[in-house]
Short mmCIF file of C-alpha atoms and ligand atoms in Angstrom, two decimals:
data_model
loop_
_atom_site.label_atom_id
_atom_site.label_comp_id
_atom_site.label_asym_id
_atom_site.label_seq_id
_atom_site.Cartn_x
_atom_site.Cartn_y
_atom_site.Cartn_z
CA UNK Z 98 11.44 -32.01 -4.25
CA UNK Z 99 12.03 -31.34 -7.98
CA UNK Z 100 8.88 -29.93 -9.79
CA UNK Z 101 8.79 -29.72 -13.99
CA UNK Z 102 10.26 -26.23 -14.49
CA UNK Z 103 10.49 -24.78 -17.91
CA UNK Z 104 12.99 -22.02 -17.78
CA UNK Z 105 15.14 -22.12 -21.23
CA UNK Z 106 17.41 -19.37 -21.25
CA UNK Z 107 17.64 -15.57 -20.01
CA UNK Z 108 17.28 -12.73 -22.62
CA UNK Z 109 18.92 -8.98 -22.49
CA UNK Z 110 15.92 -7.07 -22.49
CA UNK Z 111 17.95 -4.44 -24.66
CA UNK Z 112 19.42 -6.53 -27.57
CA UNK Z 113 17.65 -10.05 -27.21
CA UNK Z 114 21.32 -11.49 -26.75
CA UNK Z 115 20.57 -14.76 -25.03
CA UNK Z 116 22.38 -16.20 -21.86
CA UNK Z 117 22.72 -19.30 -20.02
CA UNK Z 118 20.23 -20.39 -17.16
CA UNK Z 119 21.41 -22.00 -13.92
CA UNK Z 120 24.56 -19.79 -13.84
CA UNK Z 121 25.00 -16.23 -12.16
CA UNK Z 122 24.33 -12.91 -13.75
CA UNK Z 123 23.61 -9.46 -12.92
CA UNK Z 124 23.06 -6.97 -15.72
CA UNK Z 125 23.76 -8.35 -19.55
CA UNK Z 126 26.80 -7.50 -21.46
CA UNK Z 127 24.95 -4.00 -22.47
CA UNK Z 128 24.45 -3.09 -19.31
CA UNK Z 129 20.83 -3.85 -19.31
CA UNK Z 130 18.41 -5.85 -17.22
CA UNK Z 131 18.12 -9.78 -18.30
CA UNK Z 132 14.43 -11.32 -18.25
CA UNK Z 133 13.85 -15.01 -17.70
CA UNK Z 134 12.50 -16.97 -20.34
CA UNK Z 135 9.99 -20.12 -20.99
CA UNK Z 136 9.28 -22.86 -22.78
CA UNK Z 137 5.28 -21.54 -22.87
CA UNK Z 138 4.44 -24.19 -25.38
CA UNK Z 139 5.48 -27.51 -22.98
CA UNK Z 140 4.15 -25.64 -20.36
CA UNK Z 141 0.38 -24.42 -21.37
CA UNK Z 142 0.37 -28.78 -22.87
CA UNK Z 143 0.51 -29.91 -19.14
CA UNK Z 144 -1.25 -27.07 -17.35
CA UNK Z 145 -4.33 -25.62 -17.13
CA UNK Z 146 -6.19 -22.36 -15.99
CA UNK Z 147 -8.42 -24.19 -13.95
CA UNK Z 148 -5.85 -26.53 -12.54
CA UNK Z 149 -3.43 -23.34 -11.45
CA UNK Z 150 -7.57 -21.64 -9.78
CA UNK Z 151 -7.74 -25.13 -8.14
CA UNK Z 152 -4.22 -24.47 -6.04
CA UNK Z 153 -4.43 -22.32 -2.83
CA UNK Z 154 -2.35 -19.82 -1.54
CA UNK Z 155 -0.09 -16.80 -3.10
CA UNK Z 156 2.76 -16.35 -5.58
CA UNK Z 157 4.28 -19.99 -5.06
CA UNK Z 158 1.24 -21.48 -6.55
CA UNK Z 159 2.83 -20.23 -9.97
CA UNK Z 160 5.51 -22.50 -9.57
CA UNK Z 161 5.88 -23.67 -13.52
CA UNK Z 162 6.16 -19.98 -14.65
CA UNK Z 163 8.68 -19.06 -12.10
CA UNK Z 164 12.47 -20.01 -11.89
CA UNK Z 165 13.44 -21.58 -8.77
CA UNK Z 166 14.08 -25.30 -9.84
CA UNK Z 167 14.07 -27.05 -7.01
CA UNK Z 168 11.57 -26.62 -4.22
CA UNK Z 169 13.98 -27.13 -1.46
CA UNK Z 170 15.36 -24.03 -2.03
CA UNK Z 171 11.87 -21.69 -1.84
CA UNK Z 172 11.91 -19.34 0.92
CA UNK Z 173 8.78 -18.58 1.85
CA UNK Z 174 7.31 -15.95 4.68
CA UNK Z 175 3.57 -16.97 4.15
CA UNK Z 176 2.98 -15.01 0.87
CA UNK Z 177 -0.62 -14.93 0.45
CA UNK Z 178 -2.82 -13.99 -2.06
CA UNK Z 179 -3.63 -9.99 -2.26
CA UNK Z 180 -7.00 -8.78 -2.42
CA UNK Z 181 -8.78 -6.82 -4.49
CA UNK Z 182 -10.37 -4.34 -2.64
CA UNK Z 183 -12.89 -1.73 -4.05
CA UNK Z 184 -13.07 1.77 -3.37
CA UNK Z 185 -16.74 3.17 -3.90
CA UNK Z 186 -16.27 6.57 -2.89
CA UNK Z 187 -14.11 7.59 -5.11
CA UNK Z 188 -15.00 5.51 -8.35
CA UNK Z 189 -15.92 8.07 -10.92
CA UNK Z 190 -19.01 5.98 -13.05
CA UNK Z 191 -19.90 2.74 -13.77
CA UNK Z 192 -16.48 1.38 -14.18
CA UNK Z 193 -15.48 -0.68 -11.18
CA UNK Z 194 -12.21 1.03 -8.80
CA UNK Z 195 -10.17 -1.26 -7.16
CA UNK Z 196 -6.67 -1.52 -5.20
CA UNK Z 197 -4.56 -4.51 -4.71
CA UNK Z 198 -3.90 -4.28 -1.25
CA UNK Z 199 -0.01 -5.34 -1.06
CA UNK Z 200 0.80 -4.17 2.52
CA UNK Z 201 -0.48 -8.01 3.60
CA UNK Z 202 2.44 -9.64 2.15
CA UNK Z 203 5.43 -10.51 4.72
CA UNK Z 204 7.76 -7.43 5.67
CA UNK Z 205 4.27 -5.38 4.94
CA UNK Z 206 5.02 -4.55 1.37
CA UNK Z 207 4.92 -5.93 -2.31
CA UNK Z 208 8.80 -5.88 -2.30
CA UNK Z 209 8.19 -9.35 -0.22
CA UNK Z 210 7.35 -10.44 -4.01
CA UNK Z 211 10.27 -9.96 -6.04
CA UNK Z 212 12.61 -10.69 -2.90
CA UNK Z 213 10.88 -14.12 -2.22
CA UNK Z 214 11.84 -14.62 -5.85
CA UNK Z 215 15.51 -13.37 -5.94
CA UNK Z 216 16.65 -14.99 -2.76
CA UNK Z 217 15.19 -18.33 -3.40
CA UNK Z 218 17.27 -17.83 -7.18
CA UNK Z 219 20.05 -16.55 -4.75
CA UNK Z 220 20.10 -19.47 -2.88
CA UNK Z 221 19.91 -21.79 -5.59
CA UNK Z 222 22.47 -20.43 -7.51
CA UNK Z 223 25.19 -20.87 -4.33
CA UNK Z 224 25.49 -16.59 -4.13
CA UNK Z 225 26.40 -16.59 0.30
CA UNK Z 226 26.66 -12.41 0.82
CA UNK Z 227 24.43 -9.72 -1.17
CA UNK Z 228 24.82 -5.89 -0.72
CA UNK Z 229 21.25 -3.52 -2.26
CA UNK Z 230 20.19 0.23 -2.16
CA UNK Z 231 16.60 1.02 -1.26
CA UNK Z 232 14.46 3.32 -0.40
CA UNK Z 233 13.05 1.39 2.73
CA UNK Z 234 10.73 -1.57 1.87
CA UNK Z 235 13.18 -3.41 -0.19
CA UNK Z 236 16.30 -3.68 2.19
CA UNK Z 237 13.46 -4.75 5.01
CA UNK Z 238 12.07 -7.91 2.36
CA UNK Z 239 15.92 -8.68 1.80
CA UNK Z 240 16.64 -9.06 5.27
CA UNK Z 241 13.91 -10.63 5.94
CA UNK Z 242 14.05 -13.54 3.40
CA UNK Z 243 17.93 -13.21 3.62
CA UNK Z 244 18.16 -14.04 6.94
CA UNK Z 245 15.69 -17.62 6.89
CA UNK Z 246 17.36 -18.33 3.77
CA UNK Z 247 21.07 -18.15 5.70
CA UNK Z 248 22.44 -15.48 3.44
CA UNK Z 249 24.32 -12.60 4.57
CA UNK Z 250 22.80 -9.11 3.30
CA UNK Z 251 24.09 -5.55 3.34
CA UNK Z 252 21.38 -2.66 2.90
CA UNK Z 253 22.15 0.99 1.75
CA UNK Z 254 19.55 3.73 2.45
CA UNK Z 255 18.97 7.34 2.12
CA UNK Z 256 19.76 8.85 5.71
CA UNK Z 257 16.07 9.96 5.25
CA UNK Z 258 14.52 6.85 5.23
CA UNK Z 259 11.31 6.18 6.78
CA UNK Z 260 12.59 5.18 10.12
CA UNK Z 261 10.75 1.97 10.89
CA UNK Z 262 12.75 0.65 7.80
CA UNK Z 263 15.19 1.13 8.35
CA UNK Z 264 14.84 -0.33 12.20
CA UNK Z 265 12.82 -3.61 10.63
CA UNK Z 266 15.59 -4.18 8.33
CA UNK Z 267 18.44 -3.88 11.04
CA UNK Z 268 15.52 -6.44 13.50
CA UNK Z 269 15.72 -8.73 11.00
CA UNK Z 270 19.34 -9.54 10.19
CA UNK Z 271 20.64 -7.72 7.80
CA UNK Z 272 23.80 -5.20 8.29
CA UNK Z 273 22.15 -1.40 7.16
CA UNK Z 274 24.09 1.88 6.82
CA UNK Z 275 22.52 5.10 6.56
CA UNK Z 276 23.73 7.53 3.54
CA UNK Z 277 24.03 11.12 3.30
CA UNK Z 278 22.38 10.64 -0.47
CA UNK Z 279 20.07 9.31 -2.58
CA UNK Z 280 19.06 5.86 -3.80
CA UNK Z 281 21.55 6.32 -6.57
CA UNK Z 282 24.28 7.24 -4.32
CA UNK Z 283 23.90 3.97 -2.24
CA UNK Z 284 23.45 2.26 -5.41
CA UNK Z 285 27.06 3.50 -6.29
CA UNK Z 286 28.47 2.09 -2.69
CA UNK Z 287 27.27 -1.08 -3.57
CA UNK Z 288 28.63 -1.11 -6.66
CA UNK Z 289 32.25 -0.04 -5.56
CA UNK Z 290 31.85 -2.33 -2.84
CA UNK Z 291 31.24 -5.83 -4.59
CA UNK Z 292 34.46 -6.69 -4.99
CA UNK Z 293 36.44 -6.37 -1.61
CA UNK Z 294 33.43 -7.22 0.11
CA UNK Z 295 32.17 -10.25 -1.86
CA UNK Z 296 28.81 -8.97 -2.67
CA UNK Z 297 26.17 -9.97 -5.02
CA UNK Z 298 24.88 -7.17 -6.20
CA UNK Z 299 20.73 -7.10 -5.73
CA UNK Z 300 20.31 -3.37 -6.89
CA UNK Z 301 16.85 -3.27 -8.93
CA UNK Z 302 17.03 -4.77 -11.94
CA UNK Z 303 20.28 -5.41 -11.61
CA UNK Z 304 19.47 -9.18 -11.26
CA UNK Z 305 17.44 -11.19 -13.24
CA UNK Z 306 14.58 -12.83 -10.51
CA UNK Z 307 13.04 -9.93 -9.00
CA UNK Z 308 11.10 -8.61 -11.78
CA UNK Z 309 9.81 -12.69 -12.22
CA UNK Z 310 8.93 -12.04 -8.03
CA UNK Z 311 6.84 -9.06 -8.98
CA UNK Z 312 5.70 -10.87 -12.39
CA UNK Z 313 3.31 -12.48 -10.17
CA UNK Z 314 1.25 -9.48 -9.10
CA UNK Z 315 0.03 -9.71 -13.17
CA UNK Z 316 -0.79 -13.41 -12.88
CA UNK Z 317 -3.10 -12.80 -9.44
CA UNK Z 318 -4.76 -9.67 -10.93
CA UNK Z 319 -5.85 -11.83 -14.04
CA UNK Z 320 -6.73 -15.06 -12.30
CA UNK Z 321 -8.71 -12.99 -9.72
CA UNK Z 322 -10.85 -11.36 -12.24
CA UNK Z 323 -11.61 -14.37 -14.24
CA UNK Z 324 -9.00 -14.23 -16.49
CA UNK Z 325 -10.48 -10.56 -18.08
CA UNK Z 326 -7.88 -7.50 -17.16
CA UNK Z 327 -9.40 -3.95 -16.33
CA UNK Z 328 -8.84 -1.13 -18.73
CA UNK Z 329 -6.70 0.54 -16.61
CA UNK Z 330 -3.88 -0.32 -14.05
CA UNK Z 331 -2.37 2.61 -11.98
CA UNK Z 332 1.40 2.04 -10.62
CA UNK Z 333 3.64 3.80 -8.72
CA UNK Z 334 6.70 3.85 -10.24
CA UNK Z 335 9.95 3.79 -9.37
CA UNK Z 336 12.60 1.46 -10.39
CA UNK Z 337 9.51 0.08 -12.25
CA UNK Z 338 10.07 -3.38 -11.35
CA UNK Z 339 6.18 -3.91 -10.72
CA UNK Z 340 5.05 -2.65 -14.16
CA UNK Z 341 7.86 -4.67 -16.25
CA UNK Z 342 7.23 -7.54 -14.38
CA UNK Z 343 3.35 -7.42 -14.90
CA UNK Z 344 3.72 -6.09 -18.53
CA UNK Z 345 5.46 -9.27 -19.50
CA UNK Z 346 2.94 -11.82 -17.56
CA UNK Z 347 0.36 -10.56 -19.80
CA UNK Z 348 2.80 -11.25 -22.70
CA UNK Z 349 3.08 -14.68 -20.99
CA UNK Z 350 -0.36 -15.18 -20.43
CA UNK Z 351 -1.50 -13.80 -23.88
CA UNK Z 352 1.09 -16.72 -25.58
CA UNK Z 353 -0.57 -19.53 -23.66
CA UNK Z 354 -3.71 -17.97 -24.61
CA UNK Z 355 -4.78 -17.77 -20.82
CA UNK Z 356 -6.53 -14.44 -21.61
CA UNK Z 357 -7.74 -12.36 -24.87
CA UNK Z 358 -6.21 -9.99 -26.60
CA UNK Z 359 -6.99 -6.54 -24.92
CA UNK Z 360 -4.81 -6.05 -22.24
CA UNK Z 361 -4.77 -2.90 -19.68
CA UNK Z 362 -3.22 0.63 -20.39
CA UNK Z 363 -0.77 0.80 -17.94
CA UNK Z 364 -0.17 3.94 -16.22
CA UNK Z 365 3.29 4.78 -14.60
CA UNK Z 366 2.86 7.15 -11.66
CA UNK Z 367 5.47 9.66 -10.20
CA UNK Z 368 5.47 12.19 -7.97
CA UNK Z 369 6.22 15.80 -9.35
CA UNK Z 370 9.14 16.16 -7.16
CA UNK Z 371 10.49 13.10 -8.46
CA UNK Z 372 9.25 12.41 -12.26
CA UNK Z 373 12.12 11.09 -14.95
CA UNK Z 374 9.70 8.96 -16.80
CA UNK Z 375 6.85 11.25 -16.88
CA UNK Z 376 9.49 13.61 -18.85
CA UNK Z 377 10.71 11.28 -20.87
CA UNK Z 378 7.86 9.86 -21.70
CA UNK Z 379 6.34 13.54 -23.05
CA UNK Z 380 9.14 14.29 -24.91
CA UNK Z 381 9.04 11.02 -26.79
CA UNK Z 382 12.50 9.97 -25.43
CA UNK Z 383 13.54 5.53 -25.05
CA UNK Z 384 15.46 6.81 -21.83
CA UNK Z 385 14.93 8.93 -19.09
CA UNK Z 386 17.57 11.93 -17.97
CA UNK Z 387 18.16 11.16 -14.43
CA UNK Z 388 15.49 13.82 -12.12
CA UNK Z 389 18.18 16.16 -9.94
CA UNK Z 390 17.25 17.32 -6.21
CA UNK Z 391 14.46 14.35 -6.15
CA UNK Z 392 12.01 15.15 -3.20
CA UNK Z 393 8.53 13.54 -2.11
CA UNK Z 394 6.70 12.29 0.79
CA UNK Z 395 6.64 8.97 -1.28
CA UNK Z 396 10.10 7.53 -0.52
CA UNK Z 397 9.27 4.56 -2.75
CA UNK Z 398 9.09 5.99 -6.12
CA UNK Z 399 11.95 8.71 -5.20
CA UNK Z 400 13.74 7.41 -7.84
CA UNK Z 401 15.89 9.59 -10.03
CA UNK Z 402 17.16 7.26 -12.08
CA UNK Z 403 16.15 3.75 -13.18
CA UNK Z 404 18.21 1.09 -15.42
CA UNK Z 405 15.02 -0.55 -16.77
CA UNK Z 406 13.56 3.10 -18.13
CA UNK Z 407 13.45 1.88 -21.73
CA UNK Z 408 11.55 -0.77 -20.13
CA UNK Z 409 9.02 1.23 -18.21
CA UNK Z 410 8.37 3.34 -21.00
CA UNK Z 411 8.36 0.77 -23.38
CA UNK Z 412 5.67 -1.08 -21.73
CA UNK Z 413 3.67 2.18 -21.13
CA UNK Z 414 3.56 3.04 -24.88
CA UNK Z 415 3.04 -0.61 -26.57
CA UNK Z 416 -0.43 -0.49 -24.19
CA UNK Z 417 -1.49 2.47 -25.22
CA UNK Z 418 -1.13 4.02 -21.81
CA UNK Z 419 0.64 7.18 -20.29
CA UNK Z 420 3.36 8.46 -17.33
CA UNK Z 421 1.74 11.09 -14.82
CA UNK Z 422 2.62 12.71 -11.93
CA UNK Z 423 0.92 13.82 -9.07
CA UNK Z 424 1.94 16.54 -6.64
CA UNK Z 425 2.60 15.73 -3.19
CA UNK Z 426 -0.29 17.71 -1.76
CA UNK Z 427 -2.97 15.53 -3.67
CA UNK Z 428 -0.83 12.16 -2.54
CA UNK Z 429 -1.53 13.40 0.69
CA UNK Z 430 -5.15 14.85 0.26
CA UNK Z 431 -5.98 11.23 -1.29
CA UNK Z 432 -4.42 9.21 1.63
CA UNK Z 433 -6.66 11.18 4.38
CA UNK Z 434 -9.50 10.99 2.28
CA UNK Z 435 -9.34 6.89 1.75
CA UNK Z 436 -8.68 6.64 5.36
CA UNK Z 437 -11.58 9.10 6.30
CA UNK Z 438 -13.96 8.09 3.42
CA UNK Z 439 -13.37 4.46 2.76
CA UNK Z 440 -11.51 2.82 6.21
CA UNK Z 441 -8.74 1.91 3.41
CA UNK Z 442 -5.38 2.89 5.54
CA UNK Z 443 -3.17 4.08 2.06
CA UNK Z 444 0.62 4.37 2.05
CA UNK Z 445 2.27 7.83 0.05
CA UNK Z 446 2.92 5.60 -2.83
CA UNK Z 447 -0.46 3.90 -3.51
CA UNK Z 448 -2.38 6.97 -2.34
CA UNK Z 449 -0.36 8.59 -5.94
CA UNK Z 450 -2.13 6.29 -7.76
CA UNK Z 451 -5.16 7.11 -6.19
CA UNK Z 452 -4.46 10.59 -6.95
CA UNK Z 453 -3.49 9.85 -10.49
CA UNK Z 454 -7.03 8.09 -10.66
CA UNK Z 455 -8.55 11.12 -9.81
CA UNK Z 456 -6.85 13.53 -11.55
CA UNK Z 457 -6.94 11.52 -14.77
CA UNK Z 458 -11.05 11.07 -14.73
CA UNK Z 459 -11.14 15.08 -14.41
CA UNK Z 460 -8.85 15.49 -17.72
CA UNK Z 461 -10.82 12.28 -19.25
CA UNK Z 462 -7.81 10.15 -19.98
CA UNK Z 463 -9.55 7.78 -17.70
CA UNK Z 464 -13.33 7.36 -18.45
CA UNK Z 465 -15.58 7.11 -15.33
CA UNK Z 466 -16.88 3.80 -17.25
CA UNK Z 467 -13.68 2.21 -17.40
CA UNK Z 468 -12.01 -0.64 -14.76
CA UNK Z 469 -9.44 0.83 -12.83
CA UNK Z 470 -6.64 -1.21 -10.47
CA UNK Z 471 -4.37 0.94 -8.27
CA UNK Z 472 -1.92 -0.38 -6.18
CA UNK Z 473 -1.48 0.03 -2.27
CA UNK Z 474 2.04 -1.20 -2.41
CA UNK Z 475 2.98 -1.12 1.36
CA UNK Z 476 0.73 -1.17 4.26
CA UNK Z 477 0.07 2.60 5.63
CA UNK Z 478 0.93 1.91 9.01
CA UNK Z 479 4.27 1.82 8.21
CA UNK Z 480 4.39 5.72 7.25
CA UNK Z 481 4.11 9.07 9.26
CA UNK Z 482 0.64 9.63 10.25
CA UNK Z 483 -1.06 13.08 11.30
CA UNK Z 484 -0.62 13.49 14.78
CA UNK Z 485 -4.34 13.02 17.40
CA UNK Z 486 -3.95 14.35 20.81
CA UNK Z 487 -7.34 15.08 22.09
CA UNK Z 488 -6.87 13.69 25.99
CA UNK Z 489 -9.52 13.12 28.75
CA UNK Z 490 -8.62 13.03 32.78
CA UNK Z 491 -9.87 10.34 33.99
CA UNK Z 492 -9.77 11.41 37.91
CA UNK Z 493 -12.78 13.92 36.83
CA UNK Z 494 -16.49 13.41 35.39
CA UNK Z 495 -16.72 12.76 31.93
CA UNK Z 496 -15.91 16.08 30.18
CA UNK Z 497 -19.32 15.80 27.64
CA UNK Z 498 -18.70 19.41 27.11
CA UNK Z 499 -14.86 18.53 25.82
CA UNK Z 500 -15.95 15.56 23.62
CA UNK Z 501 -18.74 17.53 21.72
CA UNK Z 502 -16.74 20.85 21.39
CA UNK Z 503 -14.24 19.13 18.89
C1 PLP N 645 9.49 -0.03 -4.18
C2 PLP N 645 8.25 0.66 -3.97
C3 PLP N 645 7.56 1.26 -5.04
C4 PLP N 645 8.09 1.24 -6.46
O1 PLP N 645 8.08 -0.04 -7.00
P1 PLP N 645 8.92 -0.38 -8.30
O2 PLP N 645 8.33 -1.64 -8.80
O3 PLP N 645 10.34 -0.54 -7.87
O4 PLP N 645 8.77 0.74 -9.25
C5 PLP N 645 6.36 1.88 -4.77
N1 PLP N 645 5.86 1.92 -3.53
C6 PLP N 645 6.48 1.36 -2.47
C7 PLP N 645 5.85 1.44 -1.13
C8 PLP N 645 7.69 0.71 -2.66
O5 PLP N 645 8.29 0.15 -1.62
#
């Protein structure tokens, strides 16, 4: 079924050169990522804030600022909407701390966002066979939606991997190869591989619809709090898809004049054994130097190199907010303690921003009165978890002694 759609053009996020909608494209003539473009006017004169509050459901109820044209060709797992979930324990003061619990999307992660998104584009645009690198969560969403959309998919990883990834994207359909590298390294397979092998190329960024997929954490955050943004949003950041994407729906929002003019100070988290935008951004640089002999327990944002860094920083500096990293001891410290503390099961990479949260009130970048958002981008149970072996025998009397001696 045809809905009104108001895509006009795409945009190189670099030079502002414009390019054609409805055709294929991967990165723009520079090199650089391409960003989607609306006609924001026709579309704030026939839609409403409390018509869009009205509709049900998660990301697809934000049809009219998202690309797909025609509604045949949305493939859908069941997104639904993310909650807001607050963590008392740890806020520091009055202001309220909250995480946007992303491991309930399908495939368990927020990656099920942007590759909704691009596969629905993927299969609208006629592209049959796509090839990606990722550090886990991202080749599992691609198979996923790859595989009910009938699309072939090819996923790269780092030989590391969290395991279940890489077995959940193999489950689901897609064709995975372990690599002896980095997310860069499989990046480069896939690159040299497009032509013989007939691959679209879905690296990060690399296509235009993935970013508009993750766009639509931005447009849930504001919607769920009334259309008023906290002070502060924490992300974990690697290719930085999440923070692009939900720097430019407040842009979008702001135009239709859906919320006010203060928007959030967005926060880019790393983890010190993987950090190119935290350097970059301290020395004051547009791009970031790729990070060598990346390590961290958060595979996600083990990133050493990103092609949307002027992006990411960009975004970080125009709201006034900052790039931090976090060591991997604290990431850890602050997933046991949200588990222990709060019943709030964290993965690595939203347990950084948790860290970042904390760390951040101590030096006072963060007040203890402001609003914080952190993001749990991937449900925990998908990660290494300490081990618990305490046993009982159950041919004997109950061992009360045992139980109370631990
Ligand atoms: C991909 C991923 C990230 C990083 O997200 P970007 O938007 O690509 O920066 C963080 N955490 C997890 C669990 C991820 O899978």
């Amino acid at each position: 079924m045809p809905h009104k759609t108001f895509v006009t053009h795409l945009e190189c996020s670099y030079t502002g050169e414009t390019y054609e909608a409805d055709r294929v494209h991967g990165l723009s003539r520079e090199g650089k990522p391409l960003l989607v473009r609306y006609d924001l006017a026709a579309l704030g004169a026939g839609l409403d804030r409390e018509t869009l509050s009205a509709r049900s459901g998660g990301l697809w109820k934000y049809l009219e600022l998202l690309p797909v044209r025609s509604e045949e060709n949305i493939i859908s797992l069941g997104e639904e909407l993310t909650p807001l979930v607050d963590l008392p324990d740890f806020q520091a003061g009055p202001g309220r701390l909250m995480v946007k619990d992303e491991g309930r999307l399908p495939t368990g992660s927020f990656k099920a966002r942007g590759l909704a998104l691009a596969v629905s584009m993927a299969k609208e645009l006629g592209i049959k066979s796509v090839a990606m690198p990722t550090n886990g969560n991202a080749g599992a969403a691609l198979a996923a939606y790859a595989s009910r959309a009938g699309i072939e998919s090819w996923v790269f990883c780092p030989d590391d991997t969290p395991e279940i990834n890489v077995r959940e994207t193999a489950l689901q359909g897609a064709r995975v190869w372990r690599v002896n590298g980095l997310i860069n390294d499989c990046g480069r397979l896939v690159g040299e591989g497009c032509e013989e092998m007939g691959w679209f190329d879905f690296s990060t960024l690399k296509e235009p619809y993935r970013i508009e997929g993750k766009k639509t954490m931005g447009l849930e955050l504001a919607e769920q709090l009334g259309w008023q943004l906290p002070d502060v949003i924490l992300y974990p950041t690697g290719g930085g898809t999440g923070l692009i994407g939900m720097w430019k729906a407040f842009a979008e929002l702001r135009e239709l004049g859906w919320i006010g003019e203060k928007l959030p100070r967005m926060v880019a988290v790393q983890s010190s054994g993987c950090a190119p935008m935290v350097r970059a951004f301290e020395a004051g640089l547009e791009h970031a130097e790729p990070w060598e002999d990346a390590a961290t327990v958060a595979a996600g944002i083990r990133v050493p190199a990103a092609v949307g860094d002027f992006l990411i920083l960009r975004a970080v500096r125009e709201s006034g907010g900052f790039a931090v990293a976090v060591d991997d001891e604290r990431i850890i410290e602050a997933r046991d303690r949200a588990a222990a503390d709060s019943g709030f099961l964290m993965c690595p990479e939203g347990a950084a921003t948790l860290a970042a949260y904390l760390q951040e009130v101590e030096s006072g970048r963060i007040r203890p009165d402001e609003s914080a958002v952190l993001f749990n981008c991937a449900t925990g149970l998908k990660y290494p978890m300490p081990s618990a072996e305490e046993r009982l025998d159950c041919r004997a009397a109950l061992d009360v002694e045992a139980l109370r001696g631990r």
